[in-house]
Amino acid sequence: MRVSQSLIPFAIIALFLSFVNAYDPSPLQDFCVAIDDLKGVFVNGRFCKDPKRVDAKDFFFSGLNVPGNTNNQVGSNVTTVNVDQIPGLNTMGISLVRIDYAPHGQNPPHTHPRGSEILVLVEGTLYVGFVSSNQDNNRLFAKVLHPGDVFVFPIGMIHFQVNVGKIPAVAFAGLSSQNAGVITIANTVFGSNPPIYPELLARAFQLDASVVKELQAKFGSI
């Protein structure tokens, strides 16, 4: 069937809009507060609470003023405020985190599969950056941030932050998803369950298989 030339612009627009709407869906009503009453059924997102039962606590969270415990292997702590903490974020396409860093602590290389991130530093000094895709030749985009500085990490890009100062650092970040997800590279590659074949990783990372097994033992216990 021949497609009318006059319809081609509309088809292009429709295709463009399909990509524009490829992330969290826009609300179809004033709000859609998440509810867990239904068991054994899964949806892309969360079920909605009856609007007549919604109240202010469904849109509220308290505690981002409290520093996170950075006494761990990486010297940082992420306090997440997403749809699990604020059910009213369901369908809103946004969430928030507080990140605390001990001196020389880091938020190690990771990626958010479902959201971009915009970070503002409020205390301390951070070295932050992300690496672009293979198609862009894996370029590093990095800056040293001071209080009041803002940096953006595009969706899906591997990124990191490290405290390069002598005092604790604190940052807040917004994400363009109610549940952006996080994939920490080292934990995922070397700490998977069950483990990835050491020989595969040895060749991929150009390491001896014994080194890979040592890394798997380390990250598998985290």
PDB file of C-alpha atoms in Angstrom:
ATOM      1  CA  MET A   1       0.000   0.000   0.000  1.00  0.00           C
ATOM      2  CA  ARG A   2       1.404   3.415  -1.003  1.00  0.00           C
ATOM      3  CA  VAL A   3       1.614   5.928   1.831  1.00  0.00           C
ATOM      4  CA  SER A   4       0.392   9.418   1.020  1.00  0.00           C
ATOM      5  CA  GLN A   5       3.217  11.991   1.022  1.00  0.00           C
ATOM      6  CA  SER A   6       1.046  14.242   3.140  1.00  0.00           C
ATOM      7  CA  LEU A   7       1.042  11.643   5.922  1.00  0.00           C
ATOM      8  CA  ILE A   8       4.833  11.315   6.177  1.00  0.00           C
ATOM      9  CA  PRO A   9       5.332  14.444   8.374  1.00  0.00           C
ATOM     10  CA  PHE A  10       2.672  13.135  10.775  1.00  0.00           C
ATOM     11  CA  ALA A  11       4.398   9.737  10.905  1.00  0.00           C
ATOM     12  CA  ILE A  12       7.712  11.408  11.707  1.00  0.00           C
ATOM     13  CA  ILE A  13       6.072  13.466  14.458  1.00  0.00           C
ATOM     14  CA  ALA A  14       4.434  10.340  15.887  1.00  0.00           C
ATOM     15  CA  LEU A  15       7.786   8.522  15.898  1.00  0.00           C
ATOM     16  CA  PHE A  16       9.459  11.483  17.590  1.00  0.00           C
ATOM     17  CA  LEU A  17       6.762  11.648  20.257  1.00  0.00           C
ATOM     18  CA  SER A  18       7.132   7.927  20.933  1.00  0.00           C
ATOM     19  CA  PHE A  19      10.780   8.558  21.867  1.00  0.00           C
ATOM     20  CA  VAL A  20       9.914  11.651  23.882  1.00  0.00           C
ATOM     21  CA  ASN A  21       7.504   9.572  25.958  1.00  0.00           C
ATOM     22  CA  ALA A  22       9.895   6.647  26.387  1.00  0.00           C
ATOM     23  CA  TYR A  23      10.483   7.296  30.103  1.00  0.00           C
ATOM     24  CA  ASP A  24       8.168   7.555  33.117  1.00  0.00           C
ATOM     25  CA  PRO A  25       4.590   8.148  31.923  1.00  0.00           C
ATOM     26  CA  SER A  26       2.957  11.526  32.493  1.00  0.00           C
ATOM     27  CA  PRO A  27       0.137  11.612  35.072  1.00  0.00           C
ATOM     28  CA  LEU A  28      -3.347  11.077  33.678  1.00  0.00           C
ATOM     29  CA  GLN A  29      -4.952  12.592  36.765  1.00  0.00           C
ATOM     30  CA  ASP A  30      -3.960  14.981  39.583  1.00  0.00           C
ATOM     31  CA  PHE A  31      -1.945  12.242  41.284  1.00  0.00           C
ATOM     32  CA  CYS A  32      -1.570   8.467  41.474  1.00  0.00           C
ATOM     33  CA  VAL A  33      -0.332   7.475  44.950  1.00  0.00           C
ATOM     34  CA  ALA A  34       1.345   4.040  44.941  1.00  0.00           C
ATOM     35  CA  ILE A  35      -0.340   1.201  46.828  1.00  0.00           C
ATOM     36  CA  ASP A  36       0.797  -2.350  47.625  1.00  0.00           C
ATOM     37  CA  ASP A  37      -2.578  -3.912  48.448  1.00  0.00           C
ATOM     38  CA  LEU A  38      -2.628  -6.125  45.367  1.00  0.00           C
ATOM     39  CA  LYS A  39      -0.423  -9.210  45.668  1.00  0.00           C
ATOM     40  CA  GLY A  40       0.948 -11.435  42.933  1.00  0.00           C
ATOM     41  CA  VAL A  41       0.288  -8.921  40.140  1.00  0.00           C
ATOM     42  CA  PHE A  42       2.989  -6.767  38.538  1.00  0.00           C
ATOM     43  CA  VAL A  43       2.650  -3.584  36.506  1.00  0.00           C
ATOM     44  CA  ASN A  44       5.121  -1.137  34.960  1.00  0.00           C
ATOM     45  CA  GLY A  45       5.182   1.177  37.957  1.00  0.00           C
ATOM     46  CA  ARG A  46       2.788   0.978  40.899  1.00  0.00           C
ATOM     47  CA  PHE A  47      -0.961   0.663  41.371  1.00  0.00           C
ATOM     48  CA  CYS A  48      -2.836   3.814  42.354  1.00  0.00           C
ATOM     49  CA  LYS A  49      -4.463   4.433  45.708  1.00  0.00           C
ATOM     50  CA  ASP A  50      -8.090   5.535  45.696  1.00  0.00           C
ATOM     51  CA  PRO A  51      -7.843   9.369  45.468  1.00  0.00           C
ATOM     52  CA  LYS A  52     -10.437   9.686  48.242  1.00  0.00           C
ATOM     53  CA  ARG A  53      -8.016   7.899  50.617  1.00  0.00           C
ATOM     54  CA  VAL A  54      -4.996  10.064  49.758  1.00  0.00           C
ATOM     55  CA  ASP A  55      -3.703  12.524  52.355  1.00  0.00           C
ATOM     56  CA  ALA A  56      -0.670  14.737  52.968  1.00  0.00           C
ATOM     57  CA  LYS A  57       1.547  11.968  54.343  1.00  0.00           C
ATOM     58  CA  ASP A  58       1.502  10.323  50.893  1.00  0.00           C
ATOM     59  CA  PHE A  59       3.551  13.284  49.605  1.00  0.00           C
ATOM     60  CA  PHE A  60       5.877  13.732  52.594  1.00  0.00           C
ATOM     61  CA  PHE A  61       9.287  12.515  53.757  1.00  0.00           C
ATOM     62  CA  SER A  62      11.391  13.661  56.699  1.00  0.00           C
ATOM     63  CA  GLY A  63      15.076  13.011  57.328  1.00  0.00           C
ATOM     64  CA  LEU A  64      17.232  14.479  54.574  1.00  0.00           C
ATOM     65  CA  ASN A  65      18.795  16.748  57.199  1.00  0.00           C
ATOM     66  CA  VAL A  66      20.341  13.668  58.845  1.00  0.00           C
ATOM     67  CA  PRO A  67      23.854  12.744  57.635  1.00  0.00           C
ATOM     68  CA  GLY A  68      24.227   9.235  56.252  1.00  0.00           C
ATOM     69  CA  ASN A  69      26.703   6.755  57.719  1.00  0.00           C
ATOM     70  CA  THR A  70      29.859   6.827  55.587  1.00  0.00           C
ATOM     71  CA  ASN A  71      31.707   4.178  57.614  1.00  0.00           C
ATOM     72  CA  ASN A  72      31.912   1.628  54.788  1.00  0.00           C
ATOM     73  CA  GLN A  73      34.260   0.401  52.054  1.00  0.00           C
ATOM     74  CA  VAL A  74      33.660   3.356  49.722  1.00  0.00           C
ATOM     75  CA  GLY A  75      33.270   6.111  52.313  1.00  0.00           C
ATOM     76  CA  SER A  76      29.893   7.389  51.132  1.00  0.00           C
ATOM     77  CA  ASN A  77      26.198   6.977  51.813  1.00  0.00           C
ATOM     78  CA  VAL A  78      23.197   7.589  49.563  1.00  0.00           C
ATOM     79  CA  THR A  79      19.857   8.414  51.197  1.00  0.00           C
ATOM     80  CA  THR A  80      17.190   7.764  48.572  1.00  0.00           C
ATOM     81  CA  VAL A  81      13.787   9.434  48.390  1.00  0.00           C
ATOM     82  CA  ASN A  82      11.882   7.735  45.582  1.00  0.00           C
ATOM     83  CA  VAL A  83       8.444   6.184  45.179  1.00  0.00           C
ATOM     84  CA  ASP A  84       9.228   3.671  47.945  1.00  0.00           C
ATOM     85  CA  GLN A  85       9.612   6.522  50.462  1.00  0.00           C
ATOM     86  CA  ILE A  86       7.016   8.927  48.991  1.00  0.00           C
ATOM     87  CA  PRO A  87       4.172   7.002  47.335  1.00  0.00           C
ATOM     88  CA  GLY A  88       2.873  10.242  45.837  1.00  0.00           C
ATOM     89  CA  LEU A  89       5.856  10.252  43.456  1.00  0.00           C
ATOM     90  CA  ASN A  90       4.179   7.472  41.492  1.00  0.00           C
ATOM     91  CA  THR A  91       3.883   8.565  37.793  1.00  0.00           C
ATOM     92  CA  MET A  92       5.609  11.893  38.563  1.00  0.00           C
ATOM     93  CA  GLY A  93       8.922  10.964  36.932  1.00  0.00           C
ATOM     94  CA  ILE A  94      11.111  12.505  39.662  1.00  0.00           C
ATOM     95  CA  SER A  95      13.016  11.442  42.791  1.00  0.00           C
ATOM     96  CA  LEU A  96      15.730  12.801  45.080  1.00  0.00           C
ATOM     97  CA  VAL A  97      18.841  11.622  46.923  1.00  0.00           C
ATOM     98  CA  ARG A  98      21.195  12.978  49.556  1.00  0.00           C
ATOM     99  CA  ILE A  99      24.807  11.833  49.240  1.00  0.00           C
ATOM    100  CA  ASP A 100      27.292  12.069  52.115  1.00  0.00           C
ATOM    101  CA  TYR A 101      31.022  11.607  51.518  1.00  0.00           C
ATOM    102  CA  ALA A 102      33.748  11.076  54.099  1.00  0.00           C
ATOM    103  CA  PRO A 103      37.091  12.735  53.297  1.00  0.00           C
ATOM    104  CA  HIS A 104      38.411  10.844  50.240  1.00  0.00           C
ATOM    105  CA  GLY A 105      35.163   8.874  50.096  1.00  0.00           C
ATOM    106  CA  GLN A 106      33.556   8.188  46.766  1.00  0.00           C
ATOM    107  CA  ASN A 107      30.318   7.268  45.059  1.00  0.00           C
ATOM    108  CA  PRO A 108      31.990   4.692  42.794  1.00  0.00           C
ATOM    109  CA  PRO A 109      31.378   4.373  39.041  1.00  0.00           C
ATOM    110  CA  HIS A 110      27.734   3.514  38.461  1.00  0.00           C
ATOM    111  CA  THR A 111      24.837   4.205  36.140  1.00  0.00           C
ATOM    112  CA  HIS A 112      21.105   4.913  36.451  1.00  0.00           C
ATOM    113  CA  PRO A 113      19.291   2.933  33.740  1.00  0.00           C
ATOM    114  CA  ARG A 114      16.049   4.880  33.987  1.00  0.00           C
ATOM    115  CA  GLY A 115      16.939   8.493  34.712  1.00  0.00           C
ATOM    116  CA  SER A 116      19.247  11.460  34.230  1.00  0.00           C
ATOM    117  CA  GLU A 117      20.702  13.103  37.342  1.00  0.00           C
ATOM    118  CA  ILE A 118      21.331  16.724  38.308  1.00  0.00           C
ATOM    119  CA  LEU A 119      23.568  17.169  41.365  1.00  0.00           C
ATOM    120  CA  VAL A 120      24.220  20.236  43.507  1.00  0.00           C
ATOM    121  CA  LEU A 121      27.065  20.335  46.011  1.00  0.00           C
ATOM    122  CA  VAL A 122      26.282  22.072  49.308  1.00  0.00           C
ATOM    123  CA  GLU A 123      29.376  21.230  51.404  1.00  0.00           C
ATOM    124  CA  GLY A 124      32.945  20.202  50.623  1.00  0.00           C
ATOM    125  CA  THR A 125      34.789  19.648  47.339  1.00  0.00           C
ATOM    126  CA  LEU A 126      33.998  16.908  44.821  1.00  0.00           C
ATOM    127  CA  TYR A 127      35.633  15.648  41.656  1.00  0.00           C
ATOM    128  CA  VAL A 128      32.768  14.369  39.494  1.00  0.00           C
ATOM    129  CA  GLY A 129      32.360  13.121  35.964  1.00  0.00           C
ATOM    130  CA  PHE A 130      30.802  10.762  33.457  1.00  0.00           C
ATOM    131  CA  VAL A 131      32.073   8.771  30.488  1.00  0.00           C
ATOM    132  CA  SER A 132      30.255   8.872  27.164  1.00  0.00           C
ATOM    133  CA  SER A 133      29.370   5.790  25.103  1.00  0.00           C
ATOM    134  CA  ASN A 134      31.602   3.765  22.765  1.00  0.00           C
ATOM    135  CA  GLN A 135      30.000   5.635  19.859  1.00  0.00           C
ATOM    136  CA  ASP A 136      31.434   8.874  21.312  1.00  0.00           C
ATOM    137  CA  ASN A 137      34.846   7.271  21.969  1.00  0.00           C
ATOM    138  CA  ASN A 138      34.318   7.010  25.735  1.00  0.00           C
ATOM    139  CA  ARG A 139      35.147  10.653  26.451  1.00  0.00           C
ATOM    140  CA  LEU A 140      35.464  11.730  30.080  1.00  0.00           C
ATOM    141  CA  PHE A 141      33.533  14.859  31.113  1.00  0.00           C
ATOM    142  CA  ALA A 142      34.696  15.901  34.577  1.00  0.00           C
ATOM    143  CA  LYS A 143      34.854  18.927  36.885  1.00  0.00           C
ATOM    144  CA  VAL A 144      35.880  19.815  40.409  1.00  0.00           C
ATOM    145  CA  LEU A 145      32.800  21.125  42.232  1.00  0.00           C
ATOM    146  CA  HIS A 146      32.584  23.617  45.079  1.00  0.00           C
ATOM    147  CA  PRO A 147      29.506  24.519  47.174  1.00  0.00           C
ATOM    148  CA  GLY A 148      26.755  25.846  44.936  1.00  0.00           C
ATOM    149  CA  ASP A 149      28.077  24.143  41.795  1.00  0.00           C
ATOM    150  CA  VAL A 150      25.778  21.935  39.724  1.00  0.00           C
ATOM    151  CA  PHE A 151      26.634  19.027  37.404  1.00  0.00           C
ATOM    152  CA  VAL A 152      24.432  16.855  35.172  1.00  0.00           C
ATOM    153  CA  PHE A 153      24.862  13.126  34.496  1.00  0.00           C
ATOM    154  CA  PRO A 154      22.919  12.034  31.377  1.00  0.00           C
ATOM    155  CA  ILE A 155      20.745   8.938  31.581  1.00  0.00           C
ATOM    156  CA  GLY A 156      22.610   5.659  31.302  1.00  0.00           C
ATOM    157  CA  MET A 157      26.109   7.182  31.409  1.00  0.00           C
ATOM    158  CA  ILE A 158      28.658   5.692  33.818  1.00  0.00           C
ATOM    159  CA  HIS A 159      29.464   8.403  36.358  1.00  0.00           C
ATOM    160  CA  PHE A 160      31.119   8.962  39.731  1.00  0.00           C
ATOM    161  CA  GLN A 161      31.859  11.432  42.511  1.00  0.00           C
ATOM    162  CA  VAL A 162      34.839  11.523  44.889  1.00  0.00           C
ATOM    163  CA  ASN A 163      35.536  13.818  47.823  1.00  0.00           C
ATOM    164  CA  VAL A 164      38.899  15.441  47.098  1.00  0.00           C
ATOM    165  CA  GLY A 165      38.749  17.701  50.159  1.00  0.00           C
ATOM    166  CA  LYS A 166      39.840  17.250  53.756  1.00  0.00           C
ATOM    167  CA  ILE A 167      36.350  17.616  55.253  1.00  0.00           C
ATOM    168  CA  PRO A 168      33.084  15.702  54.716  1.00  0.00           C
ATOM    169  CA  ALA A 169      31.062  16.653  51.647  1.00  0.00           C
ATOM    170  CA  VAL A 170      27.303  16.712  51.097  1.00  0.00           C
ATOM    171  CA  ALA A 171      25.370  16.814  47.816  1.00  0.00           C
ATOM    172  CA  PHE A 172      21.748  16.540  46.772  1.00  0.00           C
ATOM    173  CA  ALA A 173      20.636  15.181  43.422  1.00  0.00           C
ATOM    174  CA  GLY A 174      17.383  15.014  41.507  1.00  0.00           C
ATOM    175  CA  LEU A 175      16.644  12.163  39.107  1.00  0.00           C
ATOM    176  CA  SER A 176      14.211  12.072  36.192  1.00  0.00           C
ATOM    177  CA  SER A 177      12.443   8.915  37.325  1.00  0.00           C
ATOM    178  CA  GLN A 178      10.359   7.839  40.296  1.00  0.00           C
ATOM    179  CA  ASN A 179      12.747   4.868  40.502  1.00  0.00           C
ATOM    180  CA  ALA A 180      15.910   5.556  38.485  1.00  0.00           C
ATOM    181  CA  GLY A 181      17.666   2.359  39.569  1.00  0.00           C
ATOM    182  CA  VAL A 182      21.394   2.036  40.137  1.00  0.00           C
ATOM    183  CA  ILE A 183      24.013  -0.321  38.704  1.00  0.00           C
ATOM    184  CA  THR A 184      27.363  -0.089  40.506  1.00  0.00           C
ATOM    185  CA  ILE A 185      29.884  -1.299  37.946  1.00  0.00           C
ATOM    186  CA  ALA A 186      32.348  -3.201  40.149  1.00  0.00           C
ATOM    187  CA  ASN A 187      29.639  -4.821  42.273  1.00  0.00           C
ATOM    188  CA  THR A 188      27.650  -5.828  39.215  1.00  0.00           C
ATOM    189  CA  VAL A 189      30.523  -7.237  37.159  1.00  0.00           C
ATOM    190  CA  PHE A 190      32.497  -8.928  39.937  1.00  0.00           C
ATOM    191  CA  GLY A 191      29.722  -9.526  42.457  1.00  0.00           C
ATOM    192  CA  SER A 192      26.988 -11.055  40.292  1.00  0.00           C
ATOM    193  CA  ASN A 193      25.031 -14.058  41.559  1.00  0.00           C
ATOM    194  CA  PRO A 194      25.941 -16.561  40.238  1.00  0.00           C
ATOM    195  CA  PRO A 195      29.404 -15.312  39.261  1.00  0.00           C
ATOM    196  CA  ILE A 196      30.287 -14.580  35.629  1.00  0.00           C
ATOM    197  CA  TYR A 197      32.884 -17.030  34.284  1.00  0.00           C
ATOM    198  CA  PRO A 198      36.305 -15.733  35.467  1.00  0.00           C
ATOM    199  CA  GLU A 199      37.861 -16.606  32.100  1.00  0.00           C
ATOM    200  CA  LEU A 200      35.374 -14.344  30.325  1.00  0.00           C
ATOM    201  CA  LEU A 201      36.115 -11.411  32.618  1.00  0.00           C
ATOM    202  CA  ALA A 202      39.848 -12.065  32.490  1.00  0.00           C
ATOM    203  CA  ARG A 203      39.836 -11.633  28.733  1.00  0.00           C
ATOM    204  CA  ALA A 204      37.417  -8.694  28.792  1.00  0.00           C
ATOM    205  CA  PHE A 205      39.490  -6.756  31.342  1.00  0.00           C
ATOM    206  CA  GLN A 206      42.865  -8.097  30.196  1.00  0.00           C
ATOM    207  CA  LEU A 207      43.578  -9.567  33.642  1.00  0.00           C
ATOM    208  CA  ASP A 208      44.849 -12.869  34.930  1.00  0.00           C
ATOM    209  CA  ALA A 209      42.000 -15.201  35.901  1.00  0.00           C
ATOM    210  CA  SER A 210      43.388 -15.405  39.451  1.00  0.00           C
ATOM    211  CA  VAL A 211      42.956 -11.628  39.806  1.00  0.00           C
ATOM    212  CA  VAL A 212      39.360 -11.910  38.619  1.00  0.00           C
ATOM    213  CA  LYS A 213      38.646 -14.663  41.150  1.00  0.00           C
ATOM    214  CA  GLU A 214      40.127 -12.477  43.897  1.00  0.00           C
ATOM    215  CA  LEU A 215      37.868  -9.581  42.854  1.00  0.00           C
ATOM    216  CA  GLN A 216      34.844 -11.882  42.719  1.00  0.00           C
ATOM    217  CA  ALA A 217      35.600 -13.103  46.242  1.00  0.00           C
ATOM    218  CA  LYS A 218      35.859  -9.499  47.418  1.00  0.00           C
ATOM    219  CA  PHE A 219      32.731  -8.103  45.789  1.00  0.00           C
ATOM    220  CA  GLY A 220      30.691 -11.253  46.227  1.00  0.00           C
ATOM    221  CA  SER A 221      30.857 -10.728  49.987  1.00  0.00           C
ATOM    222  CA  ILE A 222      29.646  -7.102  49.921  1.00  0.00           C
TER     223      ILE A 222
END
